[in-house]
């Protein structure tokens, strides 16, 4: 049984009111922005007030709201120590801000998603930007999620496509997770992986309906996104839902933020990243054992010092934060050589993993049917920015991915 109460339907707000009454929730702090308040927050606010609930509203007016220290402080400054349950009304950013603050003040929280755009609604961690570096920190999981189907189905197609892109990325992260299991003996949970894959396949089956805003398809998408979050909860971290495709997204997000450029939806970046990584997995499927042996014989074995120099070249003033975060994966030459030996020994297994990732043209077709972008250029990222992410994004998280394997094999990004 899910540890989180989930209700998705046309009666979500009445279900929310009933839930609050049943659980003696009579004080809430609602977090929204102007758009999400108009889309759903105002109706939720009125319904809760009409039921006798005391509602304290924090409404952001920022054009480019981010889950960063400033936003967290804005909510904290409105905390009145009245023992309130936090209610997030929005998508990824609003939910992450709310879950982080509620965790730090020791309050529970309820999520009211306004778009099926991310898989973090049920998460117990929050990706936040601290001094322009994106870091995942412990946060509060929701005690309940109420999805208003009318609001969700009428959300912008770009946001629905972003949610689909986030789910499509599971093809990559599940394959990456298996590479970690094979080559580093990383802990792997067959049940969690199967649950994530089932949620992914459910979404793929309704790609056209997600693009058109069909309510049942949108419900399937949100259910899958929530299931993905619950998979992370069951495993204990984001490994079942985040791989190289997410690392590319984080790299681009940090770059856009550093340069003061408009933000791009997380799931849109993940979708494009998934297409790029499917190309890398396709390349693995075409390589023979002789090809791999030739690559390993020619590949340069980088020392820890060489890896640190590369991080400094790619990240500039953020390099020390990246090095500190990536530390466990800044391994010695001897350890890399041992992984190389495992690559040769397990090459047929690795190719079996690669075969679980759809061909790039299939990935592109699915994204387009859901209304999503398939190229970095469509996100406002030029070819140099695409290539920089392919080269440097592997350093953002201490996890083995297809980008790590490519680097070991000496393959061009």
PDB file of C-alpha atoms in Angstrom, residues 74-177:
ATOM      1  CA  UNK A  74      10.304  34.041   1.598  1.00  0.00           C
ATOM      2  CA  UNK A  75       8.175  31.147   2.832  1.00  0.00           C
ATOM      3  CA  UNK A  76      10.021  30.874   6.139  1.00  0.00           C
ATOM      4  CA  UNK A  77       9.400  34.559   6.847  1.00  0.00           C
ATOM      5  CA  UNK A  78       5.646  33.895   6.606  1.00  0.00           C
ATOM      6  CA  UNK A  79       5.754  30.958   9.043  1.00  0.00           C
ATOM      7  CA  UNK A  80       3.740  31.974  12.117  1.00  0.00           C
ATOM      8  CA  UNK A  81       4.428  28.923  14.319  1.00  0.00           C
ATOM      9  CA  UNK A  82       0.746  28.015  14.528  1.00  0.00           C
ATOM     10  CA  UNK A  83       1.234  24.328  13.730  1.00  0.00           C
ATOM     11  CA  UNK A  84       0.067  24.584  10.128  1.00  0.00           C
ATOM     12  CA  UNK A  85      -0.009  21.886   7.464  1.00  0.00           C
ATOM     13  CA  UNK A  86       1.687  23.146   4.309  1.00  0.00           C
ATOM     14  CA  UNK A  87      -0.218  22.935   1.017  1.00  0.00           C
ATOM     15  CA  UNK A  88       1.672  23.367  -2.263  1.00  0.00           C
ATOM     16  CA  UNK A  89      -0.361  24.478  -5.279  1.00  0.00           C
ATOM     17  CA  UNK A  90       1.803  24.234  -8.379  1.00  0.00           C
ATOM     18  CA  UNK A  91       4.249  22.024 -10.194  1.00  0.00           C
ATOM     19  CA  UNK A  92       7.882  21.165  -9.511  1.00  0.00           C
ATOM     20  CA  UNK A  93       9.296  24.452  -8.248  1.00  0.00           C
ATOM     21  CA  UNK A  94       6.448  25.314  -5.859  1.00  0.00           C
ATOM     22  CA  UNK A  95       6.352  21.735  -4.568  1.00  0.00           C
ATOM     23  CA  UNK A  96      10.103  21.631  -3.933  1.00  0.00           C
ATOM     24  CA  UNK A  97      10.049  24.937  -2.062  1.00  0.00           C
ATOM     25  CA  UNK A  98       7.126  23.767   0.071  1.00  0.00           C
ATOM     26  CA  UNK A  99       8.516  20.327   0.841  1.00  0.00           C
ATOM     27  CA  UNK A 100      11.873  21.809   1.901  1.00  0.00           C
ATOM     28  CA  UNK A 101      10.422  24.457   4.228  1.00  0.00           C
ATOM     29  CA  UNK A 102       7.879  22.063   5.744  1.00  0.00           C
ATOM     30  CA  UNK A 103      10.691  19.628   6.457  1.00  0.00           C
ATOM     31  CA  UNK A 104      12.818  22.264   8.153  1.00  0.00           C
ATOM     32  CA  UNK A 105       9.985  23.516  10.375  1.00  0.00           C
ATOM     33  CA  UNK A 106       8.741  20.018  11.179  1.00  0.00           C
ATOM     34  CA  UNK A 107       5.375  20.341   9.435  1.00  0.00           C
ATOM     35  CA  UNK A 108       3.555  17.889   7.189  1.00  0.00           C
ATOM     36  CA  UNK A 109       2.458  18.932   3.724  1.00  0.00           C
ATOM     37  CA  UNK A 110      -0.120  18.150   1.060  1.00  0.00           C
ATOM     38  CA  UNK A 111       0.540  18.542  -2.681  1.00  0.00           C
ATOM     39  CA  UNK A 112      -1.969  19.939  -5.163  1.00  0.00           C
ATOM     40  CA  UNK A 113      -0.249  19.587  -8.561  1.00  0.00           C
ATOM     41  CA  UNK A 114      -1.450  21.952 -11.265  1.00  0.00           C
ATOM     42  CA  UNK A 115       0.323  20.165 -14.119  1.00  0.00           C
ATOM     43  CA  UNK A 116       1.633  16.614 -14.688  1.00  0.00           C
ATOM     44  CA  UNK A 117       5.101  18.013 -15.356  1.00  0.00           C
ATOM     45  CA  UNK A 118       7.538  16.318 -12.920  1.00  0.00           C
ATOM     46  CA  UNK A 119       7.998  13.079 -11.015  1.00  0.00           C
ATOM     47  CA  UNK A 120       8.907  14.757  -7.737  1.00  0.00           C
ATOM     48  CA  UNK A 121       5.448  15.136  -6.219  1.00  0.00           C
ATOM     49  CA  UNK A 122       5.910  12.106  -3.941  1.00  0.00           C
ATOM     50  CA  UNK A 123       9.631  12.638  -3.375  1.00  0.00           C
ATOM     51  CA  UNK A 124      11.378  13.021  -0.006  1.00  0.00           C
ATOM     52  CA  UNK A 125      14.142  15.168  -1.479  1.00  0.00           C
ATOM     53  CA  UNK A 126      14.239  18.541  -3.195  1.00  0.00           C
ATOM     54  CA  UNK A 127      16.657  19.785  -5.867  1.00  0.00           C
ATOM     55  CA  UNK A 128      17.500  23.341  -4.822  1.00  0.00           C
ATOM     56  CA  UNK A 129      19.899  25.932  -6.149  1.00  0.00           C
ATOM     57  CA  UNK A 130      22.400  27.132  -3.549  1.00  0.00           C
ATOM     58  CA  UNK A 131      24.962  29.691  -4.735  1.00  0.00           C
ATOM     59  CA  UNK A 132      24.107  28.761  -8.333  1.00  0.00           C
ATOM     60  CA  UNK A 133      24.900  25.067  -7.727  1.00  0.00           C
ATOM     61  CA  UNK A 134      22.018  22.625  -7.984  1.00  0.00           C
ATOM     62  CA  UNK A 135      22.024  20.238  -5.047  1.00  0.00           C
ATOM     63  CA  UNK A 136      19.540  17.616  -3.884  1.00  0.00           C
ATOM     64  CA  UNK A 137      18.719  17.856  -0.170  1.00  0.00           C
ATOM     65  CA  UNK A 138      16.496  15.966   2.267  1.00  0.00           C
ATOM     66  CA  UNK A 139      12.939  17.283   2.377  1.00  0.00           C
ATOM     67  CA  UNK A 140       9.402  16.328   3.380  1.00  0.00           C
ATOM     68  CA  UNK A 141       7.353  13.813   1.448  1.00  0.00           C
ATOM     69  CA  UNK A 142       3.644  14.689   1.117  1.00  0.00           C
ATOM     70  CA  UNK A 143       1.126  12.960   3.315  1.00  0.00           C
ATOM     71  CA  UNK A 144      -1.402  13.281   0.487  1.00  0.00           C
ATOM     72  CA  UNK A 145      -1.625  14.323  -3.166  1.00  0.00           C
ATOM     73  CA  UNK A 146      -4.860  15.648  -4.686  1.00  0.00           C
ATOM     74  CA  UNK A 147      -4.912  16.055  -8.469  1.00  0.00           C
ATOM     75  CA  UNK A 148      -7.768  18.078  -9.951  1.00  0.00           C
ATOM     76  CA  UNK A 149      -8.288  16.427 -13.314  1.00  0.00           C
ATOM     77  CA  UNK A 150      -9.842  19.469 -15.013  1.00  0.00           C
ATOM     78  CA  UNK A 151      -6.851  21.619 -14.053  1.00  0.00           C
ATOM     79  CA  UNK A 152      -4.354  18.946 -15.073  1.00  0.00           C
ATOM     80  CA  UNK A 153      -5.956  18.236 -18.465  1.00  0.00           C
ATOM     81  CA  UNK A 154      -6.085  21.953 -19.264  1.00  0.00           C
ATOM     82  CA  UNK A 155      -2.498  22.653 -18.220  1.00  0.00           C
ATOM     83  CA  UNK A 156      -0.199  23.947 -20.994  1.00  0.00           C
ATOM     84  CA  UNK A 157       0.844  21.275 -23.486  1.00  0.00           C
ATOM     85  CA  UNK A 158       4.490  22.173 -22.797  1.00  0.00           C
ATOM     86  CA  UNK A 159       4.053  21.163 -19.163  1.00  0.00           C
ATOM     87  CA  UNK A 160       2.312  17.899 -20.024  1.00  0.00           C
ATOM     88  CA  UNK A 161       5.089  17.175 -22.531  1.00  0.00           C
ATOM     89  CA  UNK A 162       7.656  17.959 -19.827  1.00  0.00           C
ATOM     90  CA  UNK A 163       6.093  15.348 -17.560  1.00  0.00           C
ATOM     91  CA  UNK A 164       6.188  12.866 -20.406  1.00  0.00           C
ATOM     92  CA  UNK A 165       9.842  13.760 -21.042  1.00  0.00           C
ATOM     93  CA  UNK A 166      10.616  13.149 -17.379  1.00  0.00           C
ATOM     94  CA  UNK A 167       9.019   9.697 -17.672  1.00  0.00           C
ATOM     95  CA  UNK A 168      10.685   8.893 -21.015  1.00  0.00           C
ATOM     96  CA  UNK A 169      14.009   9.496 -19.280  1.00  0.00           C
ATOM     97  CA  UNK A 170      13.337   6.369 -17.198  1.00  0.00           C
ATOM     98  CA  UNK A 171      14.497   4.264 -20.150  1.00  0.00           C
ATOM     99  CA  UNK A 172      17.921   5.822 -19.657  1.00  0.00           C
ATOM    100  CA  UNK A 173      18.125   5.882 -15.870  1.00  0.00           C
ATOM    101  CA  UNK A 174      16.999   2.258 -15.553  1.00  0.00           C
ATOM    102  CA  UNK A 175      19.690   1.219 -18.025  1.00  0.00           C
ATOM    103  CA  UNK A 176      22.273   3.368 -16.227  1.00  0.00           C
ATOM    104  CA  UNK A 177      21.287   1.756 -12.930  1.00  0.00           C
TER     105      UNK A 177
END
